[in-house]
Short mmCIF file of C-alpha atoms and ligand atoms in Angstrom, two decimals:
data_model
loop_
_atom_site.label_atom_id
_atom_site.label_comp_id
_atom_site.label_asym_id
_atom_site.label_seq_id
_atom_site.Cartn_x
_atom_site.Cartn_y
_atom_site.Cartn_z
CA UNK A 1 0.00 0.00 0.00
CA UNK A 2 0.97 3.59 -0.38
CA UNK A 3 -0.02 5.98 2.40
CA UNK A 4 -1.34 9.35 1.18
CA UNK A 5 -2.96 12.45 2.61
CA UNK A 6 -5.63 14.70 1.15
CA UNK A 7 -4.45 18.21 0.35
CA UNK A 8 -6.87 20.92 -0.80
CA UNK A 9 -4.30 22.82 -2.81
CA UNK A 10 -2.60 26.10 -2.12
CA UNK A 11 -5.44 27.51 -0.04
CA UNK A 12 -5.38 24.54 2.35
CA UNK A 13 -4.24 25.65 5.82
CA UNK A 14 -2.56 22.24 6.07
CA UNK A 15 0.73 22.70 4.22
CA UNK A 16 2.77 20.28 2.17
CA UNK A 17 5.70 20.80 4.50
CA UNK A 18 3.54 19.56 7.39
CA UNK A 19 2.21 16.65 5.41
CA UNK A 20 5.67 15.40 4.44
CA UNK A 21 6.61 15.16 8.13
CA UNK A 22 3.97 12.52 8.81
CA UNK A 23 5.78 9.17 8.88
CA UNK A 24 5.49 7.03 5.75
CA UNK A 25 3.68 9.67 3.69
CA UNK A 26 4.29 8.86 0.03
CA UNK A 27 2.27 11.67 -1.45
CA UNK A 28 -0.86 13.74 -1.53
CA UNK A 29 -4.31 13.31 -2.96
CA UNK A 30 -5.34 16.58 -4.50
CA UNK A 31 -7.26 18.29 -7.31
CA UNK A 32 -7.53 21.42 -9.41
CA UNK A 33 -10.28 23.32 -7.64
CA UNK A 34 -10.76 26.41 -9.76
CA UNK A 35 -11.94 24.98 -13.06
CA UNK A 36 -15.73 24.73 -13.49
CA UNK A 37 -17.10 21.18 -13.54
CA UNK A 38 -17.18 19.92 -17.10
CA UNK A 39 -14.20 21.89 -18.39
CA UNK A 40 -10.81 20.38 -19.21
CA UNK A 41 -8.16 20.86 -16.51
CA UNK A 42 -5.41 22.85 -18.17
CA UNK A 43 -1.95 21.36 -18.19
CA UNK A 44 -0.44 24.46 -16.52
CA UNK A 45 -2.66 24.07 -13.47
CA UNK A 46 -1.79 20.40 -13.12
CA UNK A 47 1.89 21.21 -13.65
CA UNK A 48 1.76 23.79 -10.85
CA UNK A 49 0.38 21.27 -8.35
CA UNK A 50 2.84 18.67 -9.53
CA UNK A 51 5.87 20.89 -9.03
CA UNK A 52 4.71 22.01 -5.57
CA UNK A 53 4.47 18.34 -4.59
CA UNK A 54 7.87 17.58 -6.09
CA UNK A 55 9.49 20.46 -4.22
CA UNK A 56 8.16 18.96 -1.01
CA UNK A 57 9.23 15.42 -1.74
CA UNK A 58 5.67 14.21 -2.19
CA UNK A 59 4.08 12.27 -5.04
CA UNK A 60 0.87 13.26 -6.78
CA UNK A 61 -0.37 9.92 -8.04
CA UNK A 62 -3.96 10.20 -6.84
CA UNK A 63 -6.53 12.81 -7.77
CA UNK A 64 -9.72 13.32 -5.75
CA UNK A 65 -11.92 14.16 -7.45
CA UNK A 66 -12.38 14.91 -11.06
CA UNK A 67 -16.07 15.74 -10.62
CA UNK A 68 -18.61 14.36 -13.06
CA UNK A 69 -20.96 16.95 -14.59
CA UNK A 70 -24.65 16.53 -13.68
CA UNK A 71 -25.55 16.33 -17.40
CA UNK A 72 -23.54 13.11 -17.62
CA UNK A 73 -25.40 11.68 -14.63
CA UNK A 74 -28.70 12.83 -16.12
CA UNK A 75 -27.82 11.43 -19.57
CA UNK A 76 -28.50 14.76 -21.28
CA UNK A 77 -27.50 15.27 -24.95
CA UNK A 78 -24.51 17.40 -23.91
CA UNK A 79 -22.93 14.39 -22.22
CA UNK A 80 -20.79 13.25 -25.14
CA UNK A 81 -18.98 16.56 -25.23
CA UNK A 82 -18.57 16.51 -21.46
CA UNK A 83 -17.26 12.94 -21.48
CA UNK A 84 -14.71 13.92 -24.15
CA UNK A 85 -13.59 16.79 -21.92
CA UNK A 86 -13.30 14.43 -18.94
CA UNK A 87 -11.18 12.06 -21.04
CA UNK A 88 -8.93 14.96 -22.01
CA UNK A 89 -8.48 15.86 -18.34
CA UNK A 90 -7.45 12.26 -17.70
CA UNK A 91 -4.91 12.42 -20.52
CA UNK A 92 -3.51 15.66 -19.12
CA UNK A 93 -3.25 14.10 -15.66
CA UNK A 94 -1.58 11.01 -17.09
CA UNK A 95 1.26 13.17 -18.39
CA UNK A 96 2.11 14.07 -14.79
CA UNK A 97 2.22 10.53 -13.52
CA UNK A 98 -1.29 10.39 -12.06
CA UNK A 99 -2.25 6.75 -11.56
CA UNK A 100 -5.59 6.81 -9.83
CA UNK A 101 -8.63 9.10 -10.04
CA UNK A 102 -11.35 9.09 -7.40
CA UNK A 103 -14.81 10.27 -8.46
CA UNK A 104 -18.40 9.75 -7.48
CA UNK A 105 -21.73 9.43 -9.23
CA UNK A 106 -24.00 10.90 -6.58
CA UNK A 107 -26.74 13.12 -7.95
CA UNK A 108 -26.64 16.78 -6.84
CA UNK A 109 -24.99 16.30 -3.47
CA UNK A 110 -21.82 14.48 -2.61
CA UNK A 111 -21.50 13.68 1.13
CA UNK A 112 -24.28 14.84 3.46
CA UNK A 113 -24.21 15.57 7.17
CA UNK A 114 -26.51 17.41 9.55
CA UNK A 115 -23.83 18.76 11.88
CA UNK A 116 -20.17 19.51 11.14
CA UNK A 117 -19.16 20.18 14.73
CA UNK A 118 -20.70 17.66 17.07
CA UNK A 119 -18.89 17.93 20.38
CA UNK A 120 -17.71 14.70 22.00
CA UNK A 121 -17.13 14.16 25.74
CA UNK A 122 -13.40 14.74 25.32
CA UNK A 123 -14.03 18.14 23.71
CA UNK A 124 -13.12 17.08 20.16
CA UNK A 125 -15.58 17.82 17.37
CA UNK A 126 -16.63 15.74 14.39
CA UNK A 127 -19.26 15.43 11.69
CA UNK A 128 -22.54 13.69 12.34
CA UNK A 129 -25.70 12.67 10.54
CA UNK A 130 -29.27 12.39 11.79
CA UNK A 131 -31.55 11.02 9.14
CA UNK A 132 -34.87 12.29 10.49
CA UNK A 133 -33.49 15.79 10.78
CA UNK A 134 -32.45 15.74 7.14
CA UNK A 135 -35.72 14.24 5.97
CA UNK A 136 -37.63 16.89 7.87
CA UNK A 137 -36.06 19.64 5.75
CA UNK A 138 -38.09 21.51 3.17
CA UNK A 139 -36.88 20.31 -0.25
CA UNK A 140 -37.68 23.68 -1.82
CA UNK A 141 -35.55 25.57 0.66
CA UNK A 142 -32.64 23.37 1.59
CA UNK A 143 -29.81 24.57 3.78
CA UNK A 144 -27.35 21.77 4.23
CA UNK A 145 -24.19 22.12 6.27
CA UNK A 146 -21.29 22.54 3.86
CA UNK A 147 -23.46 22.95 0.76
CA UNK A 148 -24.91 26.44 0.97
CA UNK A 149 -22.32 27.93 -1.34
CA UNK A 150 -22.57 25.26 -4.02
CA UNK A 151 -25.97 26.08 -5.50
CA UNK A 152 -28.30 29.03 -6.01
CA UNK A 153 -31.78 28.24 -4.71
CA UNK A 154 -33.45 28.14 -8.18
CA UNK A 155 -30.64 26.12 -9.68
CA UNK A 156 -31.00 23.55 -6.92
CA UNK A 157 -34.76 23.28 -7.38
CA UNK A 158 -34.36 22.83 -11.15
CA UNK A 159 -31.73 20.16 -10.65
CA UNK A 160 -33.77 18.24 -8.11
CA UNK A 161 -36.73 18.24 -10.46
CA UNK A 162 -34.58 17.11 -13.41
CA UNK A 163 -33.79 13.99 -11.39
CA UNK A 164 -37.46 13.14 -10.87
CA UNK A 165 -37.45 11.04 -14.05
CA UNK A 166 -34.12 9.34 -13.28
CA UNK A 167 -34.56 5.89 -11.80
CA UNK A 168 -31.77 3.87 -10.19
CA UNK A 169 -31.55 1.81 -13.39
CA UNK A 170 -31.25 4.89 -15.57
CA UNK A 171 -28.57 6.41 -13.37
CA UNK A 172 -26.63 3.16 -13.46
CA UNK A 173 -26.89 3.04 -17.27
CA UNK A 174 -25.55 6.58 -17.39
CA UNK A 175 -22.63 5.58 -15.21
CA UNK A 176 -21.80 2.68 -17.51
CA UNK A 177 -22.08 4.96 -20.55
CA UNK A 178 -19.65 7.37 -18.89
CA UNK A 179 -17.15 4.65 -18.01
CA UNK A 180 -17.24 3.16 -21.50
CA UNK A 181 -16.71 6.64 -22.90
CA UNK A 182 -13.56 7.29 -20.90
CA UNK A 183 -12.19 3.75 -21.20
CA UNK A 184 -9.92 4.52 -24.19
CA UNK A 185 -8.28 7.34 -22.18
CA UNK A 186 -7.83 4.99 -19.23
CA UNK A 187 -6.23 2.34 -21.39
CA UNK A 188 -3.93 4.91 -22.94
CA UNK A 189 -2.79 6.42 -19.65
CA UNK A 190 -3.13 3.42 -17.34
CA UNK A 191 -5.16 5.55 -14.94
CA UNK A 192 -7.36 3.56 -12.60
CA UNK A 193 -10.80 4.96 -11.84
CA UNK A 194 -12.00 4.56 -8.27
CA UNK A 195 -15.66 5.32 -7.68
CA UNK A 196 -16.46 6.62 -4.22
CA UNK A 197 -19.50 5.09 -2.53
CA UNK A 198 -22.53 7.22 -1.86
CA UNK A 199 -22.19 8.93 1.47
CA UNK A 200 -24.34 7.94 3.26
CA UNK A 201 -25.30 4.92 1.14
CA UNK A 202 -29.04 5.41 0.76
CA UNK A 203 -31.48 7.57 -1.22
CA UNK A 204 -32.45 10.98 0.02
CA UNK A 205 -34.65 13.81 -1.23
CA UNK A 206 -35.95 11.27 -3.77
CA UNK A 207 -32.55 11.19 -5.43
CA UNK A 208 -31.36 7.74 -6.50
CA UNK A 209 -28.09 6.50 -5.06
CA UNK A 210 -26.49 3.51 -6.70
CA UNK A 211 -23.08 2.79 -5.14
CA UNK A 212 -24.17 1.56 -1.77
CA UNK A 213 -22.69 -1.88 -1.13
CA UNK A 214 -21.58 -5.28 -2.44
CA UNK A 215 -24.50 -5.64 -4.87
CA UNK A 216 -23.58 -2.36 -6.54
CA UNK A 217 -19.99 -3.55 -6.92
CA UNK A 218 -21.10 -6.80 -8.54
CA UNK A 219 -23.24 -4.90 -11.02
CA UNK A 220 -20.54 -2.36 -11.76
CA UNK A 221 -17.79 -4.88 -12.46
CA UNK A 222 -20.11 -7.03 -14.55
CA UNK A 223 -21.06 -4.05 -16.71
CA UNK A 224 -17.49 -2.77 -17.18
CA UNK A 225 -15.08 -5.66 -16.52
CA UNK A 226 -11.87 -3.71 -17.14
CA UNK A 227 -9.64 -3.77 -14.03
CA UNK A 228 -9.21 -0.02 -14.57
CA UNK A 229 -12.81 0.26 -13.39
CA UNK A 230 -12.39 0.06 -9.63
CA UNK A 231 -13.51 1.59 -6.39
CA UNK A 232 -12.59 3.84 -3.54
CA UNK A 233 -13.34 1.70 -0.52
CA UNK A 234 -14.58 4.27 1.97
CA UNK A 235 -15.19 2.54 5.29
CA UNK A 236 -17.13 5.46 6.72
CA UNK A 237 -19.52 5.76 3.78
CA UNK A 238 -20.20 2.05 3.36
CA UNK A 239 -20.10 1.41 7.09
CA UNK A 240 -22.99 3.79 7.79
CA UNK A 241 -25.24 1.02 6.52
CA UNK A 242 -25.46 -1.95 8.83
CA UNK A 243 -26.06 -4.13 5.78
CA UNK A 244 -22.46 -3.81 4.66
CA UNK A 245 -19.92 -6.24 6.04
CA UNK A 246 -16.75 -4.22 5.54
CA UNK A 247 -14.31 -7.00 6.35
CA UNK A 248 -15.76 -9.44 3.84
CA UNK A 249 -16.09 -6.71 1.21
CA UNK A 250 -12.45 -5.68 1.72
CA UNK A 251 -11.39 -9.27 1.27
CA UNK A 252 -13.59 -9.96 -1.73
CA UNK A 253 -12.93 -6.80 -3.72
CA UNK A 254 -9.28 -6.13 -2.81
CA UNK A 255 -8.12 -6.36 -6.41
CA UNK A 256 -10.66 -3.70 -7.45
CA UNK A 257 -9.93 -1.41 -4.52
CA UNK A 258 -7.56 1.10 -6.03
CA UNK A 259 -7.93 3.52 -3.17
CA UNK A 260 -9.02 3.10 0.46
CA UNK A 261 -10.46 5.87 2.62
CA UNK A 262 -10.27 4.68 6.16
CA UNK A 263 -12.28 6.27 8.94
CA UNK A 264 -14.38 5.35 11.94
CA UNK A 265 -18.03 5.85 12.90
CA UNK A 266 -20.19 5.47 15.95
CA UNK A 267 -23.55 4.19 14.78
CA UNK A 268 -26.10 6.09 16.84
CA UNK A 269 -29.33 4.88 15.21
CA UNK A 270 -30.45 2.76 12.26
CA UNK A 271 -29.56 5.64 9.90
CA UNK A 272 -27.61 7.91 12.22
CA UNK A 273 -23.93 8.20 12.97
CA UNK A 274 -21.20 10.38 14.42
CA UNK A 275 -17.66 10.24 13.10
CA UNK A 276 -14.91 9.22 15.52
CA UNK A 277 -11.13 8.81 15.79
CA UNK A 278 -9.67 6.09 13.55
CA UNK A 279 -8.92 3.52 16.25
CA UNK A 280 -11.06 0.36 16.09
CA UNK A 281 -12.02 0.75 19.74
CA UNK A 282 -13.27 4.30 19.12
CA UNK A 283 -16.31 3.25 17.12
CA UNK A 284 -18.38 0.52 15.53
CA UNK A 285 -16.35 -0.24 12.41
CA UNK A 286 -13.74 -3.00 12.49
CA UNK A 287 -10.81 -1.00 11.15
CA UNK A 288 -8.35 -3.67 12.32
CA UNK A 289 -10.36 -6.34 10.48
CA UNK A 290 -10.55 -4.27 7.29
CA UNK A 291 -6.80 -3.64 7.15
CA UNK A 292 -6.03 -7.29 7.84
CA UNK A 293 -8.48 -8.43 5.17
CA UNK A 294 -7.02 -6.02 2.62
CA UNK A 295 -3.46 -7.15 3.30
CA UNK A 296 -4.35 -10.85 3.28
CA UNK A 297 -6.09 -10.41 -0.07
CA UNK A 298 -3.04 -8.76 -1.65
CA UNK A 299 -4.28 -5.16 -1.70
CA UNK A 300 -1.86 -2.90 -3.56
CA UNK A 301 -3.69 0.39 -3.70
CA UNK A 302 -3.45 3.81 -2.10
CA UNK A 303 -4.68 4.51 1.41
CA UNK A 304 -5.54 7.72 3.12
CA UNK A 305 -6.74 8.44 6.62
CA UNK A 306 -10.18 9.86 5.99
CA UNK A 307 -12.02 12.47 8.07
CA UNK A 308 -10.40 13.27 11.37
CA UNK A 309 -11.90 15.09 14.32
CA UNK A 310 -10.88 18.60 15.21
CA UNK A 311 -8.61 18.26 18.23
CA UNK A 312 -6.01 20.25 20.18
CA UNK A 313 -7.74 23.54 19.43
CA UNK A 314 -7.38 23.20 15.68
CA UNK A 315 -10.25 24.75 13.77
CA UNK A 316 -9.69 22.88 10.53
CA UNK A 317 -11.90 22.29 7.53
CA UNK A 318 -14.52 19.81 8.84
CA UNK A 319 -12.98 16.35 8.62
CA UNK A 320 -9.75 17.68 7.14
CA UNK A 321 -7.63 19.24 9.86
CA UNK A 322 -4.04 18.12 10.26
CA UNK A 323 -3.78 16.64 13.74
CA UNK A 324 -6.32 13.87 13.91
CA UNK A 325 -5.72 12.74 10.35
CA UNK A 326 -2.00 12.53 11.15
CA UNK A 327 -2.85 10.39 14.19
CA UNK A 328 -5.03 8.29 11.90
CA UNK A 329 -2.15 7.84 9.45
CA UNK A 330 0.16 6.76 12.26
CA UNK A 331 -2.39 4.25 13.52
CA UNK A 332 -3.02 2.87 10.03
CA UNK A 333 0.72 2.61 9.38
CA UNK A 334 0.96 0.43 12.47
CA UNK A 335 -1.92 -1.80 11.45
CA UNK A 336 -0.52 -2.26 7.94
CA UNK A 337 3.01 -2.92 9.16
CA UNK A 338 1.80 -5.55 11.55
CA UNK A 339 -0.52 -7.23 9.03
CA UNK A 340 2.13 -7.21 6.29
CA UNK A 341 4.81 -8.67 8.60
CA UNK A 342 2.52 -11.40 9.82
CA UNK A 343 1.68 -12.33 6.28
CA UNK A 344 5.36 -12.51 5.30
CA UNK A 345 6.21 -14.64 8.31
CA UNK A 346 3.39 -16.99 7.44
CA UNK A 347 4.62 -17.30 3.87
CA UNK A 348 8.20 -17.90 5.01
CA UNK A 349 7.09 -20.67 7.33
CA UNK A 350 5.27 -22.53 4.58
C1 DNO B 1 -15.68 13.93 1.73
C2 DNO B 1 -15.16 13.12 0.65
C3 DNO B 1 -15.95 13.25 -0.62
C4 DNO B 1 -15.18 12.62 -1.73
C5 DNO B 1 -15.90 12.55 -3.02
C6 DNO B 1 -15.14 11.73 -4.02
O1 DNO B 1 -15.02 14.13 2.66
O2 DNO B 1 -15.02 11.80 1.01
O3 DNO B 1 -16.18 14.57 -0.91
O4 DNO B 1 -14.02 13.35 -1.96
O5 DNO B 1 -17.14 12.00 -2.84
O6 DNO B 1 -15.66 11.94 -5.27
#
C-alpha cells in the first residue's frame, strides 16, 4: 500500500511541509479546484500542483476528485462533449504521472451531514448525521451544512426536479455509458478509476443512489469488466449502513480497490452516525479487520486516513484538519506494518 494524505491545494491551511513530516507519507491526494465542472483541466494548473508536490518530496499519483458533470449523470444530450472533456483531463493528468482518479456518481450532493461540529465528551468535534433531521427539511428551501455555497436556490430546485425522471436503473446506465466513454483514455494512460461510494449509502430527497454496497460492486464490475474500473473503498460511507460487512467486502474486492479511505463511525441509530477517531475501539467499524483483510487479499492500492476530528484547538476544515488525520495515518501505518509482517512470516514458514 501507499499511504497518502488529502491536500486541498494552495489555499489549504494544512501545508505540504507539514504533510511530508507525517511518517510514511508517500504523497498527496489533491485536485484542481478552480476549473468549473465539465471543463478540461489545463496542463499548466496540473503542472503547478505537480511541481509544488515535487518540491516537497511528495508524489501526486492520486486525484480526488475529477467531478462528473450533472448532465452526464442525467444522460443529457450534452454528455458526449462533457465525457470527451473528462477524457482529455485524464490524458492531461496522465502526463504528470497520475495513476488513480477518485470520483463519485451521486446526484446533486456528494457527502451529506446534519452537523459539522458535534462535540464529544473529550471536547473534540466531528461530523454527524441524523436522518430524520435531514428528511424533515423543506426540499424547496434546503440549507445543508457545507453545501450552501454550491448552488443558487433556483438552480438547486431545477436540478432536483430534473432527477425526478431518473430511476436507479437509468442512473446506473448513465454511469456505464460514462465509463465506457472514458475507457480509451484509461487504457492509454493506465489511470485507474476509483468510484467513491454514496455517502451515506441510501437515497435521500428522492434522489437515486447507486453505489451503496456489495450488490452495486457486482453490477458495476459485470457491466465494465476492465480492471481499470475500480472503487474507492470508503469505510465510513459504506459502514454507515449496517447491511455492509466491511471486512468481507475488503477481502472480496481487494483487487478492485484502487484507493481506500479509512475512517471510523459510531452508529447512533439505524440511519444515524457520528464520526470518531480512527482507532477500532473508538467506534463501531472493524478498522483492524478491514486492514487485515485487505493485506491478506493482496491489496496494492493507495490509502488515506479519511475524516479526522478537530482536536487540540485546531479549527480545521470539517474532517480535514491536520492533527487527527495525522494520528489516523500513524495508527493505520501500524496496522498495515503488523498485518504485512505477519503475512510474510506466514509465507516464510510454509
Ligand atoms: C468527503 C469526501 C468526498 C469525496 C468525493 C469523491 O469528505 O469523502 O467529498 O471526496 O465524494 O468523489
